Tab-separated table of C-alpha atoms in Angstrom:
chain	number	residue	atom	x	y	z
H	1112	UNK	CA	17.114	-6.459	-5.708
H	1113	UNK	CA	13.417	-6.618	-4.947
H	1114	UNK	CA	12.272	-8.611	-1.907
H	1115	UNK	CA	11.705	-12.276	-2.825
H	1116	UNK	CA	7.986	-13.070	-2.678
H	1117	UNK	CA	6.943	-16.591	-1.704
H	1118	UNK	CA	5.996	-18.196	-5.042
H	1119	UNK	CA	2.473	-19.383	-5.777
H	1120	UNK	CA	1.495	-21.923	-8.434
H	1121	UNK	CA	-1.459	-20.318	-10.206
H	1122	UNK	CA	-3.663	-21.300	-13.153
H	1123	UNK	CA	-2.621	-20.610	-16.734
H	1124	UNK	CA	-6.001	-20.316	-18.474
H	1125	UNK	CA	-9.042	-18.207	-17.750
H	1126	UNK	CA	-12.580	-19.569	-17.448
H	1127	UNK	CA	-15.204	-18.247	-19.845
H	1128	UNK	CA	-17.339	-16.777	-17.072
H	1129	UNK	CA	-17.534	-16.204	-13.325
H	1130	UNK	CA	-19.429	-14.024	-10.867
H	1131	UNK	CA	-16.701	-11.556	-9.829
H	1132	UNK	CA	-13.454	-10.658	-11.568
H	1133	UNK	CA	-10.733	-8.981	-9.499
H	1134	UNK	CA	-8.275	-6.956	-11.561
H	1135	UNK	CA	-4.926	-6.963	-9.776
H	1136	UNK	CA	-3.134	-9.573	-7.706
H	1137	UNK	CA	-2.030	-7.320	-4.870
H	1138	UNK	CA	-2.903	-7.949	-1.256
H	1139	UNK	CA	-6.124	-5.886	-1.216
H	1140	UNK	CA	-7.563	-7.685	-4.240
H	1141	UNK	CA	-6.522	-11.051	-2.826
H	1142	UNK	CA	-8.151	-10.285	0.540
H	1143	UNK	CA	-11.346	-9.362	-1.270
H	1144	UNK	CA	-11.194	-12.563	-3.320
H	1145	UNK	CA	-10.678	-14.697	-0.210
H	1146	UNK	CA	-13.620	-13.028	1.547
H	1147	UNK	CA	-15.909	-13.545	-1.444
H	1148	UNK	CA	-14.842	-17.173	-1.789
H	1149	UNK	CA	-15.613	-17.764	1.887
H	1150	UNK	CA	-19.132	-16.581	1.015
H	1151	UNK	CA	-19.371	-19.145	-1.795
H	1152	UNK	CA	-19.140	-16.492	-4.528
H	1153	UNK	CA	-17.108	-17.570	-7.615
H	1154	UNK	CA	-14.096	-15.292	-8.190
H	1155	UNK	CA	-11.340	-14.958	-10.781
H	1156	UNK	CA	-8.254	-12.835	-10.009
H	1157	UNK	CA	-6.303	-11.613	-13.040
H	1158	UNK	CA	-2.793	-10.176	-12.605
H	1159	UNK	CA	-0.799	-8.615	-15.461
H	1160	UNK	CA	2.513	-9.700	-13.928
H	1161	UNK	CA	3.176	-11.672	-10.741
H	1162	UNK	CA	1.213	-11.665	-7.493
H	1163	UNK	CA	2.261	-8.943	-5.030
H	1164	UNK	CA	5.193	-7.938	-7.239
H	1165	UNK	CA	4.657	-4.221	-6.797
H	1166	UNK	CA	3.723	-2.265	-3.666
H	1167	UNK	CA	2.177	-5.239	-1.869
H	1168	UNK	CA	5.646	-6.752	-1.363
H	1169	UNK	CA	7.726	-3.546	-1.318
H	1170	UNK	CA	6.148	-1.726	1.616
H	1171	UNK	CA	7.437	-1.560	5.180
H	1172	UNK	CA	4.976	-4.065	6.623
H	1173	UNK	CA	3.620	-1.729	9.301
H	1174	UNK	CA	0.117	-2.423	10.634
H	1175	UNK	CA	-0.787	0.823	12.314
H	1176	UNK	CA	-3.473	3.113	13.592
H	1177	UNK	CA	-0.955	5.717	14.743
H	1178	UNK	CA	-0.983	8.932	12.696
H	1179	UNK	CA	-3.833	7.807	10.457
H	1180	UNK	CA	-6.594	10.283	9.746
H	1181	UNK	CA	-9.411	9.868	12.251
H	1182	UNK	CA	-11.871	8.751	9.580
H	1183	UNK	CA	-9.433	6.010	8.523
H	1184	UNK	CA	-8.886	4.587	12.024
H	1185	UNK	CA	-12.015	2.359	12.096
H	1186	UNK	CA	-10.720	0.511	9.011
H	1187	UNK	CA	-7.325	0.100	10.702
H	1188	UNK	CA	-8.945	-1.230	13.883
H	1189	UNK	CA	-10.964	-3.731	11.868
H	1190	UNK	CA	-7.736	-4.765	10.139
H	1191	UNK	CA	-6.050	-5.388	13.509
H	1192	UNK	CA	-8.623	-8.056	14.325
H	1193	UNK	CA	-8.343	-9.632	10.893
H	1194	UNK	CA	-4.529	-9.662	10.979
H	1195	UNK	CA	-4.610	-11.381	14.376
H	1196	UNK	CA	-6.723	-14.161	12.858
H	1197	UNK	CA	-5.007	-14.288	9.465
H	1198	UNK	CA	-2.433	-17.040	10.028
H	1199	UNK	CA	-5.124	-19.383	11.347
H	1200	UNK	CA	-7.508	-18.303	8.583
H	1201	UNK	CA	-5.089	-19.071	5.746
H	1202	UNK	CA	-3.206	-21.926	7.427
H	1203	UNK	CA	0.197	-20.279	7.044
H	1204	UNK	CA	2.347	-17.744	8.883
H	1205	UNK	CA	1.958	-14.191	7.564
H	1206	UNK	CA	4.491	-12.736	10.000
H	1207	UNK	CA	1.950	-10.776	12.040
H	1208	UNK	CA	3.247	-9.534	15.390
H	1209	UNK	CA	1.431	-7.040	17.615
H	1210	UNK	CA	4.649	-5.466	18.877
H	1211	UNK	CA	3.646	-1.783	18.892
H	1212	UNK	CA	4.595	1.288	16.860
H	1213	UNK	CA	6.213	4.468	18.150
H	1214	UNK	CA	6.689	7.854	16.477
H	1215	UNK	CA	9.269	10.154	18.050
H	1216	UNK	CA	9.935	13.891	17.814
H	1217	UNK	CA	13.147	15.928	17.976
H	1218	UNK	CA	11.565	19.213	18.963
H	1219	UNK	CA	8.418	20.729	20.415
H	1220	UNK	CA	6.950	21.564	16.999
H	1221	UNK	CA	7.170	17.927	15.901
H	1222	UNK	CA	5.810	16.752	19.236
H	1223	UNK	CA	2.880	19.135	18.854
H	1224	UNK	CA	1.899	17.327	15.655
H	1225	UNK	CA	1.692	14.048	17.551
H	1226	UNK	CA	-0.314	15.742	20.288
H	1227	UNK	CA	-2.712	17.139	17.684
H	1228	UNK	CA	-3.173	13.695	16.169
H	1229	UNK	CA	-3.835	12.187	19.589
H	1230	UNK	CA	-6.474	14.840	20.269
H	1231	UNK	CA	-8.095	14.167	16.872
H	1232	UNK	CA	-8.663	10.488	17.744
H	1233	UNK	CA	-9.438	10.924	21.461
H	1234	UNK	CA	-13.080	9.955	20.865
H	1235	UNK	CA	-12.035	6.599	19.381
H	1236	UNK	CA	-10.612	5.136	22.583
H	1237	UNK	CA	-7.246	3.999	21.201
H	1238	UNK	CA	-4.468	2.783	23.464
H	1239	UNK	CA	-2.123	5.429	22.015
H	1240	UNK	CA	-0.161	7.421	24.567
H	1241	UNK	CA	2.359	10.253	24.698
H	1242	UNK	CA	5.859	9.317	25.789
H	1243	UNK	CA	8.471	11.364	27.600
H	1244	UNK	CA	12.162	11.379	26.739
H	1245	UNK	CA	12.834	8.873	29.526
H	1246	UNK	CA	10.018	6.562	28.416
H	1247	UNK	CA	11.398	6.452	24.872
H	1248	UNK	CA	14.714	5.310	26.317
H	1249	UNK	CA	12.967	2.668	28.395
H	1250	UNK	CA	11.140	1.252	25.374
H	1251	UNK	CA	14.070	1.560	22.951
H	1252	UNK	CA	17.306	1.321	24.953
H	1253	UNK	CA	20.775	2.161	23.728
H	1254	UNK	CA	19.947	5.518	22.136
H	1255	UNK	CA	22.170	8.581	22.410
H	1256	UNK	CA	19.862	11.270	21.019
H	1257	UNK	CA	17.641	13.306	23.337
H	1258	UNK	CA	14.102	13.185	21.961
H	1259	UNK	CA	11.442	15.748	22.827
H	1260	UNK	CA	8.870	12.973	23.203
H	1261	UNK	CA	6.700	10.732	21.115
H	1262	UNK	CA	3.477	8.815	20.675
H	1263	UNK	CA	3.196	5.049	21.138
H	1264	UNK	CA	0.427	2.590	20.284
H	1265	UNK	CA	1.074	-0.850	21.819
H	1266	UNK	CA	-1.710	-2.512	19.788
H	1267	UNK	CA	-0.085	-1.597	16.462
H	1268	UNK	CA	2.113	-4.185	14.805
H	1269	UNK	CA	3.650	-5.552	11.647
H	1270	UNK	CA	3.361	-8.377	9.118
H	1271	UNK	CA	5.664	-9.638	6.380
H	1272	UNK	CA	4.769	-8.386	2.886
H	1273	UNK	CA	6.696	-11.149	1.123
H	1274	UNK	CA	4.697	-13.818	2.979
H	1275	UNK	CA	1.224	-12.403	3.475
H	1276	UNK	CA	-0.142	-11.984	-0.059
H	1277	UNK	CA	1.103	-15.408	-1.129
H	1278	UNK	CA	-0.472	-17.112	1.883
H	1279	UNK	CA	-3.768	-15.344	1.224
H	1280	UNK	CA	-3.641	-16.298	-2.460
H	1281	UNK	CA	-3.085	-19.975	-1.656
H	1282	UNK	CA	-5.969	-19.963	0.816
H	1283	UNK	CA	-8.225	-18.284	-1.734
H	1284	UNK	CA	-7.374	-20.885	-4.375
H	1285	UNK	CA	-8.098	-23.658	-1.888
H	1286	UNK	CA	-11.605	-22.207	-1.606
H	1287	UNK	CA	-12.120	-22.158	-5.364
H	1288	UNK	CA	-10.698	-18.826	-6.523
H	1289	UNK	CA	-9.042	-18.989	-9.946
H	1290	UNK	CA	-5.888	-16.841	-10.153
H	1291	UNK	CA	-4.130	-16.211	-13.457
H	1292	UNK	CA	-0.814	-14.336	-13.622
H	1293	UNK	CA	0.942	-12.796	-16.641
H	1294	UNK	CA	-2.396	-11.847	-18.156
H	1295	UNK	CA	-3.374	-8.208	-18.540
H	1296	UNK	CA	-6.960	-7.022	-18.396
H	1297	UNK	CA	-7.140	-4.559	-21.272
H	1298	UNK	CA	-10.639	-3.177	-20.727
H	1299	UNK	CA	-14.099	-3.718	-19.328
H	1300	UNK	CA	-16.861	-5.246	-21.411
H	1301	UNK	CA	-20.279	-3.633	-21.031
H	1302	UNK	CA	-23.836	-4.497	-21.938
H	1303	UNK	CA	-26.997	-2.413	-21.456
H	1304	UNK	CA	-24.996	0.269	-19.662
H	1305	UNK	CA	-23.329	-1.945	-17.035
H	1306	UNK	CA	-20.262	-4.121	-16.694
H	1307	UNK	CA	-20.688	-7.553	-18.229
H	1308	UNK	CA	-17.103	-8.823	-18.264
H	1309	UNK	CA	-13.453	-8.042	-18.868
H	1310	UNK	CA	-11.394	-8.246	-22.019
H	1311	UNK	CA	-7.930	-9.697	-21.438
H	1312	UNK	CA	-5.008	-10.603	-23.633
H	1313	UNK	CA	-6.304	-14.196	-23.435
H	1314	UNK	CA	-9.845	-13.218	-24.397
H	1315	UNK	CA	-13.050	-12.198	-22.666
H	1316	UNK	CA	-14.335	-13.373	-19.289
H	1317	UNK	CA	-18.024	-12.779	-18.620
H	1318	UNK	CA	-18.989	-11.733	-15.109
H	1319	UNK	CA	-21.561	-9.847	-13.046
H	1320	UNK	CA	-19.170	-7.657	-11.036
H	1321	UNK	CA	-15.616	-6.336	-11.382
H	1322	UNK	CA	-13.318	-5.163	-8.591
H	1323	UNK	CA	-10.500	-2.938	-9.811
H	1324	UNK	CA	-7.617	-3.275	-7.330
H	1325	UNK	CA	-4.878	-2.196	-9.693
H	1326	UNK	CA	-2.864	0.089	-7.451
H	1327	UNK	CA	-0.914	2.737	-9.343
H	1328	UNK	CA	-2.305	1.424	-12.655
H	1329	UNK	CA	-5.928	2.103	-11.729
H	1330	UNK	CA	-5.886	5.721	-12.920
H	1331	UNK	CA	-4.752	4.719	-16.405
H	1332	UNK	CA	-7.219	1.829	-16.604
H	1333	UNK	CA	-10.168	4.013	-15.613
H	1334	UNK	CA	-9.005	6.858	-17.814
H	1335	UNK	CA	-9.310	4.596	-20.847
H	1336	UNK	CA	-13.022	4.349	-19.977
H	1337	UNK	CA	-13.386	8.107	-19.555
H	1338	UNK	CA	-13.434	7.945	-15.737
H	1339	UNK	CA	-11.117	10.302	-13.843
H	1340	UNK	CA	-9.327	9.031	-10.741
H	1341	UNK	CA	-6.868	11.549	-9.270
H	1342	UNK	CA	-3.680	9.804	-8.142
H	1343	UNK	CA	-0.032	10.803	-8.403
H	1344	UNK	CA	3.117	8.661	-7.968
H	1345	UNK	CA	5.703	8.760	-5.198
H	1346	UNK	CA	8.692	6.424	-4.762
H	1347	UNK	CA	9.900	5.072	-1.433
H	1348	UNK	CA	13.372	3.503	-1.178
H	1349	UNK	CA	13.896	0.828	1.465
H	1350	UNK	CA	16.655	-1.443	2.753
H	1351	UNK	CA	16.813	-4.521	4.936
H	1352	UNK	CA	19.795	-5.484	7.031
H	1353	UNK	CA	21.154	-8.922	7.665
H	1354	UNK	CA	20.161	-10.460	11.040
H	1355	UNK	CA	21.556	-8.437	13.948
H	1356	UNK	CA	20.984	-7.539	17.567
H	1357	UNK	CA	18.643	-4.581	17.794
H	1358	UNK	CA	17.299	-2.263	20.482
H	1359	UNK	CA	13.617	-3.217	20.387
H	1360	UNK	CA	10.805	-5.208	18.835
H	1361	UNK	CA	8.765	-2.004	18.534
H	1362	UNK	CA	8.644	-0.306	15.115
H	1363	UNK	CA	10.021	3.227	15.401
H	1364	UNK	CA	9.432	6.210	13.139
H	1365	UNK	CA	11.614	9.308	13.566
H	1366	UNK	CA	11.518	12.456	11.409
H	1367	UNK	CA	14.296	11.205	9.099
H	1368	UNK	CA	14.391	7.419	9.516
H	1369	UNK	CA	12.277	4.466	10.553
H	1370	UNK	CA	13.029	0.872	11.434
H	1371	UNK	CA	11.209	-2.291	12.333
H	1372	UNK	CA	12.391	-5.796	12.993
H	1373	UNK	CA	12.078	-8.305	10.169
H	1374	UNK	CA	11.084	-11.895	10.814
H	1375	UNK	CA	14.570	-13.130	9.900
H	1376	UNK	CA	16.190	-10.952	12.601
H	1377	UNK	CA	17.242	-8.078	10.374
H	1378	UNK	CA	15.665	-4.624	10.261
H	1379	UNK	CA	13.654	-2.884	7.535
H	1380	UNK	CA	14.813	0.740	7.317
H	1381	UNK	CA	13.822	3.790	5.290
H	1382	UNK	CA	14.453	7.537	5.208
H	1383	UNK	CA	11.050	8.444	6.549
H	1384	UNK	CA	11.490	12.132	5.805
H	1385	UNK	CA	12.148	11.789	2.073
H	1386	UNK	CA	10.288	10.398	-0.921
H	1387	UNK	CA	11.142	10.705	-4.593
H	1388	UNK	CA	8.502	12.548	-6.606
H	1389	UNK	CA	9.246	12.008	-10.311
H	1390	UNK	CA	7.222	14.430	-12.407
H	1391	UNK	CA	4.779	13.138	-15.005
H	1392	UNK	CA	2.080	14.576	-17.228
H	1393	UNK	CA	-0.387	13.867	-14.437
H	1394	UNK	CA	1.343	16.452	-12.251
H	1395	UNK	CA	0.363	19.098	-14.787
H	1396	UNK	CA	-3.181	17.730	-14.982
H	1397	UNK	CA	-3.774	17.165	-11.273
H	1398	UNK	CA	-1.192	19.208	-9.395
H	1399	UNK	CA	-3.651	21.877	-8.252
H	1400	UNK	CA	-5.584	19.245	-6.298
H	1401	UNK	CA	-2.497	18.433	-4.236
H	1402	UNK	CA	-1.482	21.953	-3.180
H	1403	UNK	CA	-2.387	21.442	0.522
H	1404	UNK	CA	-0.327	18.231	0.615
H	1405	UNK	CA	2.553	19.903	-1.192
H	1406	UNK	CA	2.632	22.784	1.285
H	1407	UNK	CA	2.626	20.378	4.225
H	1408	UNK	CA	5.237	17.954	2.835
H	1409	UNK	CA	7.360	19.974	0.431
H	1410	UNK	CA	10.456	19.458	2.576
H	1411	UNK	CA	10.042	15.686	2.266
H	1412	UNK	CA	9.700	15.469	-1.520
H	1413	UNK	CA	12.626	15.034	-3.898
H	1414	UNK	CA	11.017	16.407	-7.064
H	1415	UNK	CA	12.728	15.561	-10.342
H	1416	UNK	CA	12.156	15.662	-14.090
H	1417	UNK	CA	13.787	12.718	-15.819
H	1418	UNK	CA	13.280	9.338	-17.416
H	1419	UNK	CA	10.038	8.623	-15.609
H	1420	UNK	CA	8.364	11.601	-17.321
H	1421	UNK	CA	9.225	10.378	-20.803
H	1422	UNK	CA	8.549	6.699	-20.084
H	1423	UNK	CA	5.160	7.618	-18.657
H	1424	UNK	CA	4.433	9.906	-21.605
H	1425	UNK	CA	5.170	7.066	-24.035
H	1426	UNK	CA	2.521	4.801	-22.456
H	1427	UNK	CA	-0.895	4.960	-24.067
H	1428	UNK	CA	-3.726	6.684	-22.262
H	1429	UNK	CA	-6.389	5.448	-24.676
H	1430	UNK	CA	-6.508	2.120	-26.496
H	1431	UNK	CA	-9.028	-0.360	-27.832
H	1432	UNK	CA	-9.610	-3.728	-26.234
H	1433	UNK	CA	-8.058	-5.520	-29.212
H	1434	UNK	CA	-4.849	-3.504	-28.903
H	1435	UNK	CA	-1.735	-4.000	-26.797
H	1436	UNK	CA	-2.304	-2.230	-23.475
H	1437	UNK	CA	0.158	-0.390	-21.221
H	1438	UNK	CA	-0.215	-3.241	-18.748
H	1439	UNK	CA	1.419	-5.622	-21.217
H	1440	UNK	CA	4.219	-3.182	-21.905
H	1441	UNK	CA	5.126	-2.902	-18.210
H	1442	UNK	CA	4.235	-6.050	-16.294
H	1443	UNK	CA	5.892	-4.810	-13.089
H	1444	UNK	CA	6.692	-1.233	-12.106
H	1445	UNK	CA	10.224	-1.435	-10.748
H	1446	UNK	CA	11.491	2.075	-9.952
H	1447	UNK	CA	15.196	2.643	-9.281
H	1448	UNK	CA	16.442	2.663	-5.694
H	1449	UNK	CA	17.642	6.002	-4.358
H	1450	UNK	CA	20.732	4.677	-2.633
H	1451	UNK	CA	21.588	8.107	-1.245
H	1452	UNK	CA	18.317	8.214	0.666
H	1453	UNK	CA	19.014	4.744	2.055
H	1454	UNK	CA	22.503	5.825	3.114
H	1455	UNK	CA	21.028	8.914	4.756
H	1456	UNK	CA	18.550	6.745	6.634
H	1457	UNK	CA	21.321	4.507	7.941
H	1458	UNK	CA	23.449	7.498	8.938
H	1459	UNK	CA	20.570	9.182	10.771
H	1460	UNK	CA	19.568	5.960	12.502
H	1461	UNK	CA	23.084	4.990	13.583
H	1462	UNK	CA	23.651	8.490	14.969
H	1463	UNK	CA	20.623	7.968	17.217
H	1464	UNK	CA	21.160	4.258	18.020
H	1465	UNK	CA	24.832	3.319	17.586
H	1466	UNK	CA	23.999	-0.394	17.437
H	1467	UNK	CA	23.113	0.210	13.773
H	1468	UNK	CA	26.634	1.331	12.860
H	1469	UNK	CA	28.392	-0.956	10.409
H	1470	UNK	CA	25.279	-3.007	9.652
H	1471	UNK	CA	25.322	-5.244	6.602
H	1472	UNK	CA	22.650	-4.573	3.995
H	1473	UNK	CA	20.969	-7.704	2.658
H	1474	UNK	CA	18.402	-6.123	0.327
H	1475	UNK	CA	17.489	-2.723	-1.054
H	1476	UNK	CA	14.508	-1.873	-3.206
H	1477	UNK	CA	12.051	0.837	-4.194
H	1478	UNK	CA	8.289	0.854	-4.603
H	1479	UNK	CA	5.972	3.258	-6.376
H	1480	UNK	CA	3.006	4.534	-4.367
H	1481	UNK	CA	-0.268	5.903	-5.756
H	1482	UNK	CA	-1.357	8.887	-3.654
H	1483	UNK	CA	-4.798	10.496	-3.588
H	1484	UNK	CA	-5.402	14.203	-2.830
H	1485	UNK	CA	-6.645	13.436	0.700
H	1486	UNK	CA	-4.349	10.414	1.327
H	1487	UNK	CA	-7.337	8.126	1.838
H	1488	UNK	CA	-8.060	5.247	-0.532
H	1489	UNK	CA	-11.040	4.798	-2.809
H	1490	UNK	CA	-13.162	1.777	-1.879
H	1491	UNK	CA	-16.575	1.674	-3.439
H	1492	UNK	CA	-18.731	1.531	-6.554
H	1493	UNK	CA	-18.244	3.729	-9.604
H	1494	UNK	CA	-21.607	5.254	-10.472
H	1495	UNK	CA	-20.669	5.838	-14.121
H	1496	UNK	CA	-20.324	2.076	-14.664
H	1497	UNK	CA	-22.725	-0.077	-12.632
H	1498	UNK	CA	-21.066	-3.353	-11.700
H	1499	UNK	CA	-17.636	-1.760	-11.216
H	1500	UNK	CA	-16.144	-1.361	-7.734
H	1501	UNK	CA	-12.690	0.025	-7.005
H	1502	UNK	CA	-10.246	-0.508	-4.137
H	1503	UNK	CA	-7.207	1.583	-4.895
H	1504	UNK	CA	-5.284	4.782	-4.078
H	1505	UNK	CA	-4.018	3.559	-0.705
H	1506	UNK	CA	-1.347	6.274	-0.564
H	1507	UNK	CA	1.395	4.109	0.864
H	1508	UNK	CA	-0.491	2.692	3.835
H	1509	UNK	CA	-2.686	0.033	2.269
H	1510	UNK	CA	-0.814	-3.051	3.453
H	1511	UNK	CA	-1.751	-2.444	7.080
H	1512	UNK	CA	-5.458	-2.114	6.357
H	1513	UNK	CA	-5.560	-4.626	3.490
H	1514	UNK	CA	-7.579	-7.376	5.214
H	1515	UNK	CA	-10.311	-4.905	6.170
H	1516	UNK	CA	-10.079	-2.959	2.902
H	1517	UNK	CA	-10.513	-6.176	0.938
H	1518	UNK	CA	-13.414	-7.222	3.138
H	1519	UNK	CA	-15.075	-3.811	2.740
H	1520	UNK	CA	-14.835	-4.134	-1.040
H	1521	UNK	CA	-16.266	-7.658	-0.819
H	1522	UNK	CA	-19.073	-6.421	1.433
H	1523	UNK	CA	-20.069	-3.759	-1.070
H	1524	UNK	CA	-19.928	-6.196	-3.994
H	1525	UNK	CA	-21.984	-8.855	-2.206
H	1526	UNK	CA	-24.432	-6.379	-0.636
H	1527	UNK	CA	-23.411	-7.391	2.875
H	1528	UNK	CA	-23.365	-5.115	5.917
H	1529	UNK	CA	-20.005	-3.346	5.553
H	1530	UNK	CA	-17.245	-4.017	8.061
H	1531	UNK	CA	-16.913	-0.227	8.544
H	1532	UNK	CA	-18.725	2.831	7.271
H	1533	UNK	CA	-17.614	3.194	3.622
H	1534	UNK	CA	-18.453	6.919	3.438
H	1535	UNK	CA	-14.841	8.200	3.793
H	1536	UNK	CA	-13.776	6.122	0.795
H	1537	UNK	CA	-16.472	6.966	-1.746
H	1538	UNK	CA	-15.280	7.463	-5.301
H	1539	UNK	CA	-17.686	10.378	-5.696
H	1540	UNK	CA	-15.677	12.587	-3.322
H	1541	UNK	CA	-13.266	13.264	-6.183
H	1542	UNK	CA	-15.945	14.417	-8.618
H	1543	UNK	CA	-14.885	17.605	-10.390
């Protein structure tokens, strides 16, 4: 069962023209649309399925700076400020709580990785701090495992994925944004060498600018236009318990489990040390670009060759704008849950904090993540097609930065001073 997303009543028909079209109704695209609307710029958001039905509602809800690459931390810090203001901005609770995030280590080698990260961001002035074994017990009481230490960032937090995107969408519509669900954008329309609109299954919408925020579908969409975006899929399986007493309000990540409190009193749990990596044709095409990541994380990947390979192979990679697109064939990517990984997560967690023994599972789900070779997203213009901007490839940590990522995309589209330096996210860094 996928997490139930707060429903939103959207429009059913597209206008003939607008200023900006956003392709994809995930949280990054919706944040960009809201920002543009606040600047009095007409926007239409077009979603092939339902709003936030894929990774925007299936993630863990962490809002963190901890363990991000140093060049990605400014975006995360900007997002902290925007998350703190979000409920007031949209007039609805998005579940944001600045309760802190802690990563803990079993041995000195794991602790050294946290120390290295802390050294890499020392110049940024974060409130992150190393913790001793005793301090971990003070922050998260009731544990029985002796940890080597950890790193803790009190200013990190969480929000609720099933609430946030819907609240942002409603606020955007109140400011004039038109959102249409169950309508696939098949292709871009061009004129005089630049984007002039989008072609959808309902017809064409003329516009001046397009923001592609299509998540894991962005590679296939761009590929149809002869533009290469290197992303590969990973699957994360997650569970949520029924309401229960827990040891802390802090989100905790260990080598082989993580947990954070949910707004309803339960806990969102995953096997942090394991992700499913179903092979696809793209692994053969792009695998060499991921060798450093593979060497670093090979123990965490459950590589398999199965149904995903053949289903992916059957989807078109090239099509005309008057033809059925892959986005109409699969409205929502709904990968199967790896229940064994979820059971492992519960077993590892309950061995460390016995309060989690015999918990009742309310929900379990899986989400497919689009990962780039350097684990940073792409946010910026595509030089091959003037008028096209992308915000995609968030590599499993886009929810936390989504308000700032959406604003950065909106800044670039509207030629406004960017909220952070966009250089780390340039599309051109992946040029062959």
